Amino acid sequence: MSSPFEDPSAAPAPDSRDAREQYVLPLVVRLERATPPARTDALETSARAVLTLLADPRVTDDGGEWAERVAAWEDARIRKVVRRARGGEWRKAGELPGVTVTGAGAEVRVFPPVPLDGWPKELAKLQVSGTELDDPAEPGPAPAGVPVLWLNPDLEMSAGKTMAQTGHAAQLAWWRLDDAQRKEWADAGFPLAVRTATPAAWAELTAGDLPLVRDAGFTEIAPGSCTVVADHPALR
């Protein structure tokens, strides 16, 4: 059964990738009752977490300990699932191999891919639903010159699902960049912004050749819905 926050690329149409072992990329957002992160901060931190894992030497180096699993994950359906943790659950999740990425207040830990039905028990018991976040104030304009992940203004998605979507959009942009562009982005700490496009801007963004996430429609939104455009200056 697909998670409500599963990455959109698990399309239902028959595909040779379906015959391969399926993996999922786990992401866990820290959600303490008294200090939940702002929504936009969590979305941006989730996207940076995915990029941080993709650039990790354990993935990129020949013989890296995570390289084989990431390759198997990318060869099949590219699934991502966001779960939430607090207190002792967060501390136990932090003991598993992975990388924690922090934002202004958000903390997201990303783990190397695991088999779809082979989650570590520390992560399998974490809740998927209930990751509802808000921005205390409307985010201002995106900083000049940074990549922007533009959300579809006509769609409403939960925070957890949107975190998976922004992570996937960042990954699509990463795949489009050459080695020098990837290194430059990584060396800068993966600066990026997540904003909701205006209807007019969305029409323009989706008319071009920028990376575009289309959802499979398993949960929350209709199949084929366009959710996020990755607008990286190097891809213009």
Coordinates of C-alpha atoms in Angstrom, one line a residue, residues 5 11 18 33 35 89 114 138 142-144 159 188:
F5 CA 3.5 11.0 1.5
A11 CA 3.4 5.6 -11.7
D18 CA 8.3 -2.7 -11.7
R33 CA 4.8 19.3 20.0
T35 CA 8.3 23.7 18.6
E89 CA 11.8 8.4 18.6
V114 CA 15.6 0.4 2.2
E138 CA 3.9 34.5 4.5
A142 CA 12.9 34.0 -2.9
P143 CA 16.5 35.2 -2.5
A144 CA 18.0 36.3 -5.8
A159 CA 3.0 19.1 4.5
A188 CA 27.5 26.3 -1.4

